[in-house]
Amino acid sequence: MSFVLGSHGVVLPDEGAVTIKALRAYVIDSKAAEEAAGGGGDPHAQAHGHWIVDTPIANPMSGYAKYKASRKSWGIEAMGTVVAEVELTNGQMGHGLSVGGEAAAFIIEKHFARFVEGQDPRNVELIWDQMWRSSVNYGRKGLPIQALSAVDLALWDALGHLRGEPVYQLLGGRTKGRLPVYATSTRPDLSKAMGFCGGKFPLPYGPGDGDAGMEANIQRIKAVRASVGVEYPIMIDCYMSLTVPYAIELARRIDREVPGGVKWLGECLMPDDYKGYAELRAKVGHLVMITCGEHEYTRYGFRQLLEGGCVDLLQPDVTWCGGLTEARRICGLAAAYDIPVVPHGSSVYSFHLQYSQPNSPMAECLIMSPEADRIVPYFGDLFTGEPLPSGGFVTLDPAKPGFGLSLTRTDLRRPYPRPAWAAGLGTKEVPDQVDWVAQAAKIPAPVWSAEPAPTAVSSAEPGLDVDVAQRSTHQPEEDPAQAPRCKGEPVEPKAAADSDAREQKFLTAVEAILAARPKKCMAITLLSNKLQQDFKKDFRKYVHPDAEEYFRKHFAITAHGSSMFVGIGEDVSVDNTPRTGDRDRNRDRDSVRDEDGNADGNRDSAKGRESDEDSGYSPPPSPPQKPRKAKPQDPSPADRSRDRDRGRDKDVDRDRDRKRSKSSDSDHEPSVSPPRKPQMGKPQDPSPADRSRDRDRK
């Protein structure tokens, strides 16, 4: 037996709660401005001469001579920064950022905004799940998840401002008094001098550089080790540039030739090479830690790394992997495998996560000064208030709400603005929030067009629960006069008048339903005459027994699945009182039942008529009806018993004949049975079945 969960109900903000007024997406106005700002959300958006773009660093494109000299040559910074801004109805703001530029801004404004605006900012899990599920068809990884991350971080920032608390307190409080930090740059010796607990540097050469490149890498690692001493932890960033054989050889040579070795090799392979990571760790994991995760997305990607035994340490980027909401799940998943989590970059966004997670022992600080000789804000001058490491530790101020940042740039550009009236449409028109009576009055006259009719939804009056009142968009074949019209085609005056009358009947009928049966109606739909006739044939099959008598006299009601459809016949007056002709037809219809016991009437409902009182119409005499043949009745118990006895007699005769045939075949002598003479004897007493049948006949 399976257990099936139903769909999620609509989650509405609490009455009087602060909600999200608007979601906006900005980009830095130009590449020059982004470089002048220090990169913003993209650390690679730096001017030439910066170590992060112009130092020889092995990468996925370094095997191509054309793109080997600089990572900017193949567009590592092409996407740029995107800033998501959440504005609450009380005027407070929240900001998050990622990479993706205008492409991410498009996704945020054109797609994700509908799940955010009008929502309660505390519902971060709900908003995240809806953004992710709605974009999974085009965005399982990469840019759409980065756009989602920016929105998620902005929500957490706004929520922190709303509650007046730092984000780490919203995540469960802090697990450490201060957070140790290691540095990433080309100068681990300077990192040690600045007090960092370790230094990570990029690997210069990859497999495309051959044996000479391997030898140059070993010499570089030896030089770094000599500059910091044997005891100082050093790590290597391979940035997805190696192959499994190359990484195995590199790890073994480091172990043999470099005193003190290295602590870990990071991102050796392409992110999707889970099997390769598992093989690499199995062969050299006892020599050096294998880490990755910087370019992995959502908990499902990290689950593959954990279940496959691919890593000794995870490095998700909070601004890329799915935001703080998903990064928290990743930490919980890793804790089940006793794998530590040390996020990549992301500055204050990862600091708050790590403050709250016991399995996150230290943070990364990407040294963003061009010569890697001083500590500067990770986000450049985009924000103020960014906490910076000091003496190898970072400390978060408990008095600063949210992430403690303030957006300072005024040259941000919103590439895809939306009109003010569009804000919040994602949650305004939802069940129990719209006055269905007022909305029903706004429904245009029922002249069928190519576009579906609008839906009106109930606001649940006391004692009533009417979820949907709408016009059916399903239409059977109609007369040419009622054929669908093209959008914008003029409506004839007579058709308009008929439509107005039907509209009045629709509203009056709805009021009568609510007054008569204050119970839940799943949907109220004005059906066409032809569709009513089809439904009325099986009327009792669908109507609730408590309401059958009332509705059978006034309306045609059917149900389909979990929806109840109420069709209003043309022969029902506006005051819902059947006319004289209607009473006669109802009486005739009730007198005739089909073999299922259902009413087989209402076949002659007129088309396009108005009530007697409104139009002065007097119904013509009904045409003579052909006599109906009596329908066969079900057999009585006595008849069924008699039929069973006859069946048993036939079975006995059939068995006797079969035995005689077998005996004649065994003797190999064909024999012909003489014809049996009719036996004359005394009449036998009638069987109990015959006596019962005779009594029934009498």
Short mmCIF file of N, CA and C in Angstrom, two decimals, residues 178-251:
data_model
loop_
_atom_site.label_atom_id
_atom_site.label_comp_id
_atom_site.label_asym_id
_atom_site.label_seq_id
_atom_site.Cartn_x
_atom_site.Cartn_y
_atom_site.Cartn_z
N ARG A 178 35.44 33.01 17.31
CA ARG A 178 36.03 33.67 16.16
C ARG A 178 36.41 32.61 15.15
N LEU A 179 36.56 33.02 13.92
CA LEU A 179 36.72 32.07 12.83
C LEU A 179 38.13 32.14 12.26
N PRO A 180 38.90 31.04 12.32
CA PRO A 180 40.25 31.03 11.70
C PRO A 180 40.15 31.19 10.18
N VAL A 181 41.14 31.83 9.58
CA VAL A 181 41.10 32.13 8.15
C VAL A 181 42.44 31.78 7.52
N TYR A 182 42.39 31.12 6.34
CA TYR A 182 43.60 30.95 5.53
C TYR A 182 43.48 31.87 4.31
N ALA A 183 44.60 32.13 3.66
CA ALA A 183 44.63 33.09 2.55
C ALA A 183 44.94 32.38 1.24
N THR A 184 44.35 32.89 0.15
CA THR A 184 44.65 32.42 -1.20
C THR A 184 45.27 33.57 -1.98
N SER A 185 46.47 33.34 -2.50
CA SER A 185 47.18 34.33 -3.32
C SER A 185 48.37 33.63 -3.96
N THR A 186 49.19 34.41 -4.63
CA THR A 186 50.43 33.86 -5.18
C THR A 186 51.60 33.99 -4.21
N ARG A 187 51.36 34.54 -3.01
CA ARG A 187 52.43 34.81 -2.06
C ARG A 187 52.09 34.23 -0.69
N PRO A 188 52.21 32.92 -0.51
CA PRO A 188 51.97 32.36 0.81
C PRO A 188 52.90 32.91 1.88
N ASP A 189 54.09 33.36 1.49
CA ASP A 189 54.99 33.94 2.48
C ASP A 189 54.40 35.22 3.07
N LEU A 190 53.73 36.03 2.23
CA LEU A 190 53.08 37.23 2.75
C LEU A 190 51.84 36.86 3.59
N SER A 191 51.17 35.82 3.18
CA SER A 191 50.01 35.37 3.96
C SER A 191 50.44 34.98 5.38
N LYS A 192 51.56 34.29 5.47
CA LYS A 192 52.06 33.92 6.78
C LYS A 192 52.41 35.15 7.59
N ALA A 193 53.02 36.14 6.94
CA ALA A 193 53.39 37.36 7.65
C ALA A 193 52.17 38.13 8.14
N MET A 194 51.04 38.04 7.43
CA MET A 194 49.81 38.73 7.84
C MET A 194 49.02 37.95 8.88
N GLY A 195 49.52 36.77 9.28
CA GLY A 195 48.91 36.04 10.38
C GLY A 195 47.92 34.97 9.98
N PHE A 196 47.75 34.70 8.72
CA PHE A 196 46.79 33.68 8.31
C PHE A 196 47.25 32.29 8.72
N CYS A 197 46.29 31.41 8.96
CA CYS A 197 46.60 30.08 9.46
C CYS A 197 47.11 29.14 8.38
N GLY A 198 47.12 29.53 7.14
CA GLY A 198 47.62 28.72 6.05
C GLY A 198 47.62 29.53 4.77
N GLY A 199 48.29 29.02 3.75
CA GLY A 199 48.36 29.74 2.49
C GLY A 199 48.12 28.81 1.32
N LYS A 200 47.23 29.21 0.42
CA LYS A 200 46.94 28.42 -0.79
C LYS A 200 47.41 29.23 -2.00
N PHE A 201 48.01 28.56 -2.97
CA PHE A 201 48.50 29.24 -4.16
C PHE A 201 48.14 28.42 -5.39
N PRO A 202 48.04 29.05 -6.57
CA PRO A 202 47.64 28.33 -7.78
C PRO A 202 48.80 27.55 -8.40
N LEU A 203 48.47 26.43 -9.01
CA LEU A 203 49.44 25.62 -9.74
C LEU A 203 49.71 26.28 -11.10
N PRO A 204 50.96 26.51 -11.46
CA PRO A 204 51.24 27.25 -12.70
C PRO A 204 50.96 26.49 -13.98
N TYR A 205 51.27 25.18 -14.02
CA TYR A 205 51.27 24.47 -15.30
C TYR A 205 50.42 23.20 -15.22
N GLY A 206 49.94 22.76 -16.37
CA GLY A 206 49.09 21.59 -16.44
C GLY A 206 49.62 20.54 -17.38
N PRO A 207 48.83 19.53 -17.70
CA PRO A 207 49.27 18.43 -18.57
C PRO A 207 49.71 18.90 -19.94
N GLY A 208 49.17 20.00 -20.44
CA GLY A 208 49.55 20.48 -21.76
C GLY A 208 50.98 20.96 -21.84
N ASP A 209 51.60 21.20 -20.69
CA ASP A 209 52.98 21.67 -20.67
C ASP A 209 53.98 20.52 -20.57
N GLY A 210 53.51 19.29 -20.56
CA GLY A 210 54.39 18.12 -20.61
C GLY A 210 55.26 17.95 -19.38
N ASP A 211 56.36 17.21 -19.57
CA ASP A 211 57.27 16.91 -18.46
C ASP A 211 57.93 18.18 -17.94
N ALA A 212 58.21 19.11 -18.83
CA ALA A 212 58.82 20.35 -18.38
C ALA A 212 57.89 21.11 -17.45
N GLY A 213 56.60 21.07 -17.75
CA GLY A 213 55.63 21.71 -16.87
C GLY A 213 55.55 21.03 -15.52
N MET A 214 55.59 19.70 -15.51
CA MET A 214 55.57 18.97 -14.24
C MET A 214 56.78 19.35 -13.40
N GLU A 215 57.95 19.40 -14.02
CA GLU A 215 59.15 19.75 -13.28
C GLU A 215 59.06 21.19 -12.76
N ALA A 216 58.53 22.10 -13.56
CA ALA A 216 58.39 23.48 -13.10
C ALA A 216 57.42 23.57 -11.92
N ASN A 217 56.37 22.76 -11.93
CA ASN A 217 55.44 22.75 -10.80
C ASN A 217 56.14 22.29 -9.51
N ILE A 218 56.94 21.24 -9.60
CA ILE A 218 57.63 20.74 -8.42
C ILE A 218 58.59 21.80 -7.88
N GLN A 219 59.27 22.47 -8.77
CA GLN A 219 60.20 23.51 -8.32
C GLN A 219 59.45 24.67 -7.67
N ARG A 220 58.30 25.02 -8.20
CA ARG A 220 57.49 26.09 -7.60
C ARG A 220 57.03 25.70 -6.20
N ILE A 221 56.59 24.48 -6.03
CA ILE A 221 56.12 24.02 -4.72
C ILE A 221 57.28 23.99 -3.73
N LYS A 222 58.44 23.56 -4.17
CA LYS A 222 59.61 23.56 -3.28
C LYS A 222 59.96 24.98 -2.84
N ALA A 223 59.86 25.93 -3.78
CA ALA A 223 60.18 27.32 -3.43
C ALA A 223 59.20 27.88 -2.41
N VAL A 224 57.93 27.57 -2.57
CA VAL A 224 56.93 28.05 -1.60
C VAL A 224 57.19 27.42 -0.24
N ARG A 225 57.47 26.13 -0.23
CA ARG A 225 57.74 25.47 1.05
C ARG A 225 58.96 26.09 1.73
N ALA A 226 59.95 26.38 0.98
CA ALA A 226 61.15 26.99 1.57
C ALA A 226 60.86 28.38 2.14
N SER A 227 59.92 29.13 1.52
CA SER A 227 59.63 30.50 1.98
C SER A 227 58.80 30.55 3.26
N VAL A 228 58.11 29.49 3.57
CA VAL A 228 57.23 29.52 4.76
C VAL A 228 57.67 28.54 5.84
N GLY A 229 58.61 27.65 5.53
CA GLY A 229 59.03 26.67 6.52
C GLY A 229 58.26 25.38 6.40
N VAL A 230 58.78 24.39 7.09
CA VAL A 230 58.20 23.04 6.98
C VAL A 230 56.86 22.92 7.69
N GLU A 231 56.64 23.66 8.75
CA GLU A 231 55.45 23.48 9.57
C GLU A 231 54.24 24.25 9.07
N TYR A 232 54.42 25.27 8.30
CA TYR A 232 53.29 26.11 7.89
C TYR A 232 52.45 25.39 6.83
N PRO A 233 51.13 25.31 7.03
CA PRO A 233 50.29 24.59 6.07
C PRO A 233 50.20 25.33 4.73
N ILE A 234 50.47 24.62 3.65
CA ILE A 234 50.27 25.17 2.31
C ILE A 234 49.36 24.23 1.52
N MET A 235 48.60 24.82 0.64
CA MET A 235 47.64 24.08 -0.19
C MET A 235 47.78 24.54 -1.64
N ILE A 236 47.33 23.70 -2.58
CA ILE A 236 47.47 24.01 -4.01
C ILE A 236 46.09 24.03 -4.66
N ASP A 237 45.85 25.11 -5.43
CA ASP A 237 44.62 25.24 -6.21
C ASP A 237 44.92 24.84 -7.65
N CYS A 238 44.35 23.74 -8.10
CA CYS A 238 44.61 23.23 -9.46
C CYS A 238 43.55 23.67 -10.47
N TYR A 239 42.47 24.25 -10.04
CA TYR A 239 41.44 24.90 -10.87
C TYR A 239 41.02 24.06 -12.08
N MET A 240 40.63 22.83 -11.81
CA MET A 240 40.02 21.95 -12.82
C MET A 240 40.92 21.69 -14.03
N SER A 241 42.24 21.69 -13.85
CA SER A 241 43.16 21.67 -15.00
C SER A 241 43.84 20.34 -15.23
N LEU A 242 43.75 19.37 -14.32
CA LEU A 242 44.56 18.15 -14.41
C LEU A 242 43.75 16.97 -14.89
N THR A 243 44.45 15.90 -15.18
CA THR A 243 43.85 14.59 -15.44
C THR A 243 44.16 13.68 -14.26
N VAL A 244 43.51 12.54 -14.21
CA VAL A 244 43.74 11.62 -13.10
C VAL A 244 45.20 11.14 -13.08
N PRO A 245 45.80 10.65 -14.17
CA PRO A 245 47.21 10.22 -14.11
C PRO A 245 48.15 11.35 -13.72
N TYR A 246 47.91 12.55 -14.25
CA TYR A 246 48.79 13.67 -13.93
C TYR A 246 48.70 14.02 -12.45
N ALA A 247 47.50 14.06 -11.90
CA ALA A 247 47.33 14.40 -10.49
C ALA A 247 47.95 13.34 -9.59
N ILE A 248 47.86 12.07 -9.98
CA ILE A 248 48.47 11.01 -9.17
C ILE A 248 49.99 11.17 -9.16
N GLU A 249 50.57 11.43 -10.32
CA GLU A 249 52.03 11.61 -10.37
C GLU A 249 52.45 12.84 -9.58
N LEU A 250 51.69 13.93 -9.68
CA LEU A 250 52.02 15.15 -8.94
C LEU A 250 52.00 14.89 -7.43
N ALA A 251 50.96 14.21 -6.96
CA ALA A 251 50.85 13.94 -5.53
C ALA A 251 52.02 13.06 -5.05
#
